[in-house]
XYZ file of C-alpha atoms in Angstrom:
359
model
C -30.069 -34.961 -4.220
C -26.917 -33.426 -2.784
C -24.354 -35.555 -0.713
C -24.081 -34.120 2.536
C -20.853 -34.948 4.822
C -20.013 -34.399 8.378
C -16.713 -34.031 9.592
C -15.174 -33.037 12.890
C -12.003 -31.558 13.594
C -10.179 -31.704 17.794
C -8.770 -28.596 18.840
C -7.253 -27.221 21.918
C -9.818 -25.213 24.121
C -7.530 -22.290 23.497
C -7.473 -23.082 19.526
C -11.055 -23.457 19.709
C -11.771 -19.908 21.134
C -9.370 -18.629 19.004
C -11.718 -19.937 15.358
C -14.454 -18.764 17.459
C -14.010 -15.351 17.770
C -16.355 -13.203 20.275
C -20.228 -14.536 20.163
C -18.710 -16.964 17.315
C -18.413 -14.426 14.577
C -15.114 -16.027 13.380
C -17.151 -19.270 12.864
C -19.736 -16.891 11.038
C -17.715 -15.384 8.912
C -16.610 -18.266 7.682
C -20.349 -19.716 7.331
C -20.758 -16.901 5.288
C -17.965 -17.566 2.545
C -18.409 -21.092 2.569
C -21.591 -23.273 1.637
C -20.878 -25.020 5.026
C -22.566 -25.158 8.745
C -19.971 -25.189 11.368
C -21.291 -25.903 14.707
C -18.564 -25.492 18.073
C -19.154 -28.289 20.640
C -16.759 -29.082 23.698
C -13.427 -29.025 21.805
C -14.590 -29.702 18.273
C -15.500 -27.925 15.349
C -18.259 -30.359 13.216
C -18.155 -29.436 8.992
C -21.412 -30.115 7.400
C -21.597 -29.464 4.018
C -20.788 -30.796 0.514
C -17.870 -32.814 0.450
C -16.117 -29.868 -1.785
C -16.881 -27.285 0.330
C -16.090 -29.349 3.532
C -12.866 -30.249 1.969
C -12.133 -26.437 1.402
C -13.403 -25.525 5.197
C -10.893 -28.155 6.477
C -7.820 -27.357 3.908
C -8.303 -23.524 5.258
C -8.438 -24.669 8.872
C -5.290 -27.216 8.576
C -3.274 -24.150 7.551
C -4.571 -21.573 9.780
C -3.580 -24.013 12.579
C -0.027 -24.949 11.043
C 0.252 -21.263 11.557
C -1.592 -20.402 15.086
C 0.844 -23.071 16.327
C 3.893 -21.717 15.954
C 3.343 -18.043 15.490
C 0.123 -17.454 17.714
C -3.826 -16.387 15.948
C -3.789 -14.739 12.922
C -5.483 -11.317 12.973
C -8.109 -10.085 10.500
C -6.334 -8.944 7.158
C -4.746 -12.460 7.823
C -7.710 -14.387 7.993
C -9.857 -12.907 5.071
C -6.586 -13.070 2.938
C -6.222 -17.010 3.515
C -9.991 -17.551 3.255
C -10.117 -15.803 -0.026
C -6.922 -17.504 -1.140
C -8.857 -21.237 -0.758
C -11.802 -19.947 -2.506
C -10.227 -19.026 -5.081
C -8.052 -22.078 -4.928
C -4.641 -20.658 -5.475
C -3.253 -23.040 -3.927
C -0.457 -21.364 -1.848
C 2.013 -21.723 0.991
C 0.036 -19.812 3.776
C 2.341 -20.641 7.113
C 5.173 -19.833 4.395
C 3.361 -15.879 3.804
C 2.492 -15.863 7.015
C 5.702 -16.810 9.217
C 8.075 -14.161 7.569
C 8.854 -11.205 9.328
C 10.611 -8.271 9.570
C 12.424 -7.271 13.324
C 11.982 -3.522 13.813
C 11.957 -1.955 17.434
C 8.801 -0.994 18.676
C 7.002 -4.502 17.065
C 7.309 -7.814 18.798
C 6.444 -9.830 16.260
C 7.926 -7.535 13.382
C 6.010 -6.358 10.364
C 5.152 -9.815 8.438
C 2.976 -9.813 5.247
C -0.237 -10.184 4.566
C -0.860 -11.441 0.949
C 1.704 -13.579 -1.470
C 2.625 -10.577 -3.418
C 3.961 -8.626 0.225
C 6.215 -12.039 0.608
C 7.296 -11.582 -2.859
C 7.684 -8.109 -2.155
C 9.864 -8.503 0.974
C 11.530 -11.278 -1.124
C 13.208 -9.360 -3.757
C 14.455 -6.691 -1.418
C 16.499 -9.069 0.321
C 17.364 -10.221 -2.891
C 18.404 -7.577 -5.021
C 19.854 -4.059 -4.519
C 17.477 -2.439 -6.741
C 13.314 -2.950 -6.257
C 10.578 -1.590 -7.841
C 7.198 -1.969 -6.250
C 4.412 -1.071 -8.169
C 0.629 -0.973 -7.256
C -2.741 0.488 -6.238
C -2.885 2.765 -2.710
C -3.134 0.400 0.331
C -0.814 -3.203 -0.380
C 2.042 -1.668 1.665
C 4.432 -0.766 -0.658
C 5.844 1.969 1.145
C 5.215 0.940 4.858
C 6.709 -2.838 3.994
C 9.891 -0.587 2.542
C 10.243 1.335 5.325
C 10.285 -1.665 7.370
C 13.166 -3.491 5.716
C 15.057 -0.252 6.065
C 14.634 0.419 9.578
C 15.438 -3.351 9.938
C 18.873 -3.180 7.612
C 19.542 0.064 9.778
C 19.475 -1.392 13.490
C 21.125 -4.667 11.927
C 24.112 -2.031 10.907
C 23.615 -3.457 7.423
C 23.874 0.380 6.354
C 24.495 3.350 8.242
C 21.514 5.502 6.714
C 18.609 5.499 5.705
C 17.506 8.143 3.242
C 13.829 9.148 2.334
C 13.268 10.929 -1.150
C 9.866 11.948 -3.015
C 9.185 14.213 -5.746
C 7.572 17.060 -4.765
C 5.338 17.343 -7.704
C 2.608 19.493 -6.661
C 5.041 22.615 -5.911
C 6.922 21.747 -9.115
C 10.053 20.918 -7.237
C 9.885 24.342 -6.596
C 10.055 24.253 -2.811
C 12.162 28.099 -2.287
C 8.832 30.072 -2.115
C 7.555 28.096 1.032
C 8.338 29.287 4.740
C 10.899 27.165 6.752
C 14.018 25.358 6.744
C 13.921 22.639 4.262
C 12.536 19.708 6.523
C 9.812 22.225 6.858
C 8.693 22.683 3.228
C 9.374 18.928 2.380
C 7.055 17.834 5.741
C 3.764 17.166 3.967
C 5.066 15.416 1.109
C 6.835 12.778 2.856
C 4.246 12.419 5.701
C 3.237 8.917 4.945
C 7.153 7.677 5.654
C 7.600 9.790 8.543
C 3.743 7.789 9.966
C 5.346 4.333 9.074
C 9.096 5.339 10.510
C 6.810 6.658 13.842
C 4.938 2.870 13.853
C 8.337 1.263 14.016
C 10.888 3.444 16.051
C 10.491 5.356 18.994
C 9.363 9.060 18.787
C 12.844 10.086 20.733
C 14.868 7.684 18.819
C 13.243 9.090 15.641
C 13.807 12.402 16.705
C 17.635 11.367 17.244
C 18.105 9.841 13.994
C 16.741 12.807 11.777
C 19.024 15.505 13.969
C 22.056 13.131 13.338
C 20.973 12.465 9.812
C 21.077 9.162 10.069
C 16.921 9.445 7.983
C 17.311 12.007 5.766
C 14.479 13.362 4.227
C 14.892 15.081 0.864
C 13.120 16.276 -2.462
C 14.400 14.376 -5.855
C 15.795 17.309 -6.904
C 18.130 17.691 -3.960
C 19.675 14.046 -5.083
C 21.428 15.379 -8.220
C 25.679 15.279 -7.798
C 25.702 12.180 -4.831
C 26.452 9.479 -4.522
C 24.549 7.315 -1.597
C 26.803 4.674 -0.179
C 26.037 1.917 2.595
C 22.092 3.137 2.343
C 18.547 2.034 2.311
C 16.808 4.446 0.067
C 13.648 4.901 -0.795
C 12.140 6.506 -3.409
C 8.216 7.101 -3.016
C 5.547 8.320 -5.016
C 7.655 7.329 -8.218
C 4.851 7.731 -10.823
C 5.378 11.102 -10.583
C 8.845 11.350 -11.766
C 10.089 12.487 -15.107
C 12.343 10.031 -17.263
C 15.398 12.459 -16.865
C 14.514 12.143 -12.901
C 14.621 8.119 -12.440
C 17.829 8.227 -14.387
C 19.504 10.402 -12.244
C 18.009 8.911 -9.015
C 18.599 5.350 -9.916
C 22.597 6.514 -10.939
C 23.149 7.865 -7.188
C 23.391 4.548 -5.714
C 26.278 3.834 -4.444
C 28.216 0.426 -2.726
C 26.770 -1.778 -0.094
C 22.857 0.318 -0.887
C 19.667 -0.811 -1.728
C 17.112 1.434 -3.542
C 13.423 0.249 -3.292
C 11.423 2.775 -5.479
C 7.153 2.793 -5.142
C 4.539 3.894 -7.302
C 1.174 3.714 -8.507
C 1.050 3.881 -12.461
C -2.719 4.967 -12.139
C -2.497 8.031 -9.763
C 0.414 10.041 -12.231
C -0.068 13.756 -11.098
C 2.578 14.691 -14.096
C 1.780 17.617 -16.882
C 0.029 16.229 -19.843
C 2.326 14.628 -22.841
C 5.056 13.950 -19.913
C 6.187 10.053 -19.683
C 6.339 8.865 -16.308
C 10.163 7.775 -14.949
C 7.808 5.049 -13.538
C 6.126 4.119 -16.465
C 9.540 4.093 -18.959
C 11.569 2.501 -16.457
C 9.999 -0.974 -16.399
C 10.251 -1.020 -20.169
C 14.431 0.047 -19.979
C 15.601 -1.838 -17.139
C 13.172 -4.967 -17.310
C 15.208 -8.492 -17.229
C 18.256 -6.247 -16.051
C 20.012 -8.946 -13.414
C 19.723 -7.525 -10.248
C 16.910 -5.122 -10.103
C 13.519 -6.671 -9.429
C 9.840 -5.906 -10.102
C 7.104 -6.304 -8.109
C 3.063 -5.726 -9.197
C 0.955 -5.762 -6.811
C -2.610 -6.368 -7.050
C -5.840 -5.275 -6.069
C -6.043 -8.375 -3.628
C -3.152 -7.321 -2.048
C -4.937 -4.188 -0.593
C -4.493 -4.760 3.232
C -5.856 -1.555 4.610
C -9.085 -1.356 5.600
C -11.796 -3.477 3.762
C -13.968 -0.712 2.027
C -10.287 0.473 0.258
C -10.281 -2.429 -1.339
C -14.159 -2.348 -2.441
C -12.352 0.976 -3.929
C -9.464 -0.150 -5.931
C -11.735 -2.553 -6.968
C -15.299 -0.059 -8.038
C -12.391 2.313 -9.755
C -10.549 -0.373 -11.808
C -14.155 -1.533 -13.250
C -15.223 1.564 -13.969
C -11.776 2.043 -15.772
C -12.423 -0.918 -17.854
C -15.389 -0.304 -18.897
C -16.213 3.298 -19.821
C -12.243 4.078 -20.675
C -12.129 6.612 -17.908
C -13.593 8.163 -14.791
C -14.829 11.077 -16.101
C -18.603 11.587 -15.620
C -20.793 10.994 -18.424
C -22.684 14.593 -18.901
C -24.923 15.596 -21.859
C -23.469 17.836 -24.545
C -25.971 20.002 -24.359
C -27.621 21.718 -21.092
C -28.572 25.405 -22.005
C -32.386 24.145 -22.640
C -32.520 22.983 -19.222
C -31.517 26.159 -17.585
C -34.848 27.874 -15.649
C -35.835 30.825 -17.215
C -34.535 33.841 -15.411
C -37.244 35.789 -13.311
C -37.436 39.203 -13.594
C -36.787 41.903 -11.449
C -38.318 45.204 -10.547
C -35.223 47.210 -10.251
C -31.625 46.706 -12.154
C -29.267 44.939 -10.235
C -26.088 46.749 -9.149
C -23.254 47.000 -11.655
C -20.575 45.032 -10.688
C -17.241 47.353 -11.269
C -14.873 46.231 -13.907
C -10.976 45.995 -13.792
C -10.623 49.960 -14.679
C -13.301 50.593 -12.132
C -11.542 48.593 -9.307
C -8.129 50.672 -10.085
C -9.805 53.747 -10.014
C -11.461 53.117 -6.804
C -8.464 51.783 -5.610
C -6.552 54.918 -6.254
């Protein structure tokens, strides 16, 4: 038979309703991923449970309160990432992920990160001048970037901040297009101008892309400069040609940092053409002062189902060498016979037809 242990842990009242959650469902949630019964009474929290499980319950709770402390609750993508952390005993620094932050304007406790690799992440771009932050859709490699930058910015560690993407699906080829070139750029580089929006004020944002301070700009428009006392970023990488990270990586200039983002798995590039992406991590890796960071699909912080995703799509990967969908080489025999008709149908006109009618 099983040994079953009780243990109780004091809280504050505003601590306790806090693990609570509305109608409890914190204290259900956590039921859920644990083999443990927690039962709220007056200002304690009772464990019952196997004295491993218990053990877990109380390690997790210890560090969510070293946190909650000092910083205030954590939210959601904060709270599943420490729960899954203890389960899968990883045994990290939680009020050490969870206590960074990064100051930008219109957030009043900054932009902090939500897994281990975002505090690596966030790490090595105070650290080094050049970062490379590579990963699935959804760990924040390009909102966490655009953080630090609009942070180095209003510190007046640089005076610009400077916004570049491939424009891949128009082949770089952006003359055709109605507009100015902000206009024919604009839906390429919407997910910086969403993150720059969730950190700056609309008419401060406004100010700094009239003065130039946030430039916007295709690769191709980087070739000849040289970027000094910048923050640039460099998204959508995997979709860069070798030639093109060369000559983006050589336009940094003094007093700049270049982070560059990408997802390996999402290349959009012609057939047969290496990704900049891809080539660069085999070139410049163990080169002092540029940095790598993988991120992985537990660091997926958007909403829960996109990490279900990643996940689904990286199994399916593994196991059938591709997502393409398994159809049978041969269908014609399962085609319906064709009914037939009392009258012809109408002749559909060919090319000469269509000219002559046309003239």
């Amino acid at each position: 038979m099983s040994q079953t242990l009780e243990e109780v842990i004091e809280l504050s009242q505003s601590e306790l309703l806090d693990f609570c959650g509305k109608n409890d469902s914190k204290l259900r949630e956590l039921e859920s991923q644990f083999s443990v019964r927690i039962v709220a009474r007056g200002n304690t929290l009772k464990l019952i449970g196997s004295p491993d499980e218990v053990a877990r319950v109380r390690h997790l709770i210890d560090n969510l309160l070293t946190f909650s402390r000092g910083k205030g609750p954590l939210n959601r993508q904060q709270m599943r990432y420490a729960v899954e952390s203890i389960k899968s005993d990883k045994k990290e620094d939680l009020k050490s992920i969870f206590s960074d932050n990064v100051q930008v304007p219109l957030r009043k406790r900054g932009v902090a990160p939500m897994t281990s690799g975002q505090k690596r992440y966030l790490d090595a771009i105070r650290q080094s001048d050049i970062v490379f932050g590579i990963g699935p859709a959804g760990t924040g490699k390009t909102y966490l970037a655009m953080a630090m930058a609009v942070h180095y910015l209003t510190s007046n560690l640089v005076r610009r901040i400077v916004l570049v993407r491939p424009a891949v699906e128009a082949g770089e080829k952006l003359g055709f297009l109605p507009g100015d070139i902000a206009a024919k750029f604009d839906p390429y580089v919407r997910p910086l101008y969403d993150a720059l929006h969730d950190m700056v004020e609309p008419e401060r944002v406004k100010q700094l892309l009239e003065n130039n301070i946030v430039e916007v700009a295709p690769l191709a428009f980087m070739r000849g400069r040289t970027l000094n006392s910048s923050f640039v970023i460099l998204d959508e990488a995997q979709n860069t040609s070798v030639e093109q990270m060369k000559m983006f990586l050589t336009r940094l200039g003094f007093d700049s940092k270049a982070v560059i983002t990408g997802d390996v798995t999402q290349i959009d590039l012609p057939t047969g053409k290496e990704s900049g992406l891809v080539n660069v991590k085999r070139v410049l890796r163990g080169v002092q002062g540029i940095d790598f960071v993988h991120f992985e699909q537990q660091d997926v912080v958007r909403h829960e189902l996109v990490q279900k995703i990643v996940k689904a799509y990286e199994r399916a990967e593994h196991q059938g060498g591709g997502l393409q969908e398994e159809l049978p080489l041969e269908t014609h025999d399962a085609l319906p016979e064709p009914t037939p008709v009392s009258e012809p149908a109408a002749e559909i006109p060919g090319e000469e037809a269509a000219e002559e009618a046309a003239g």
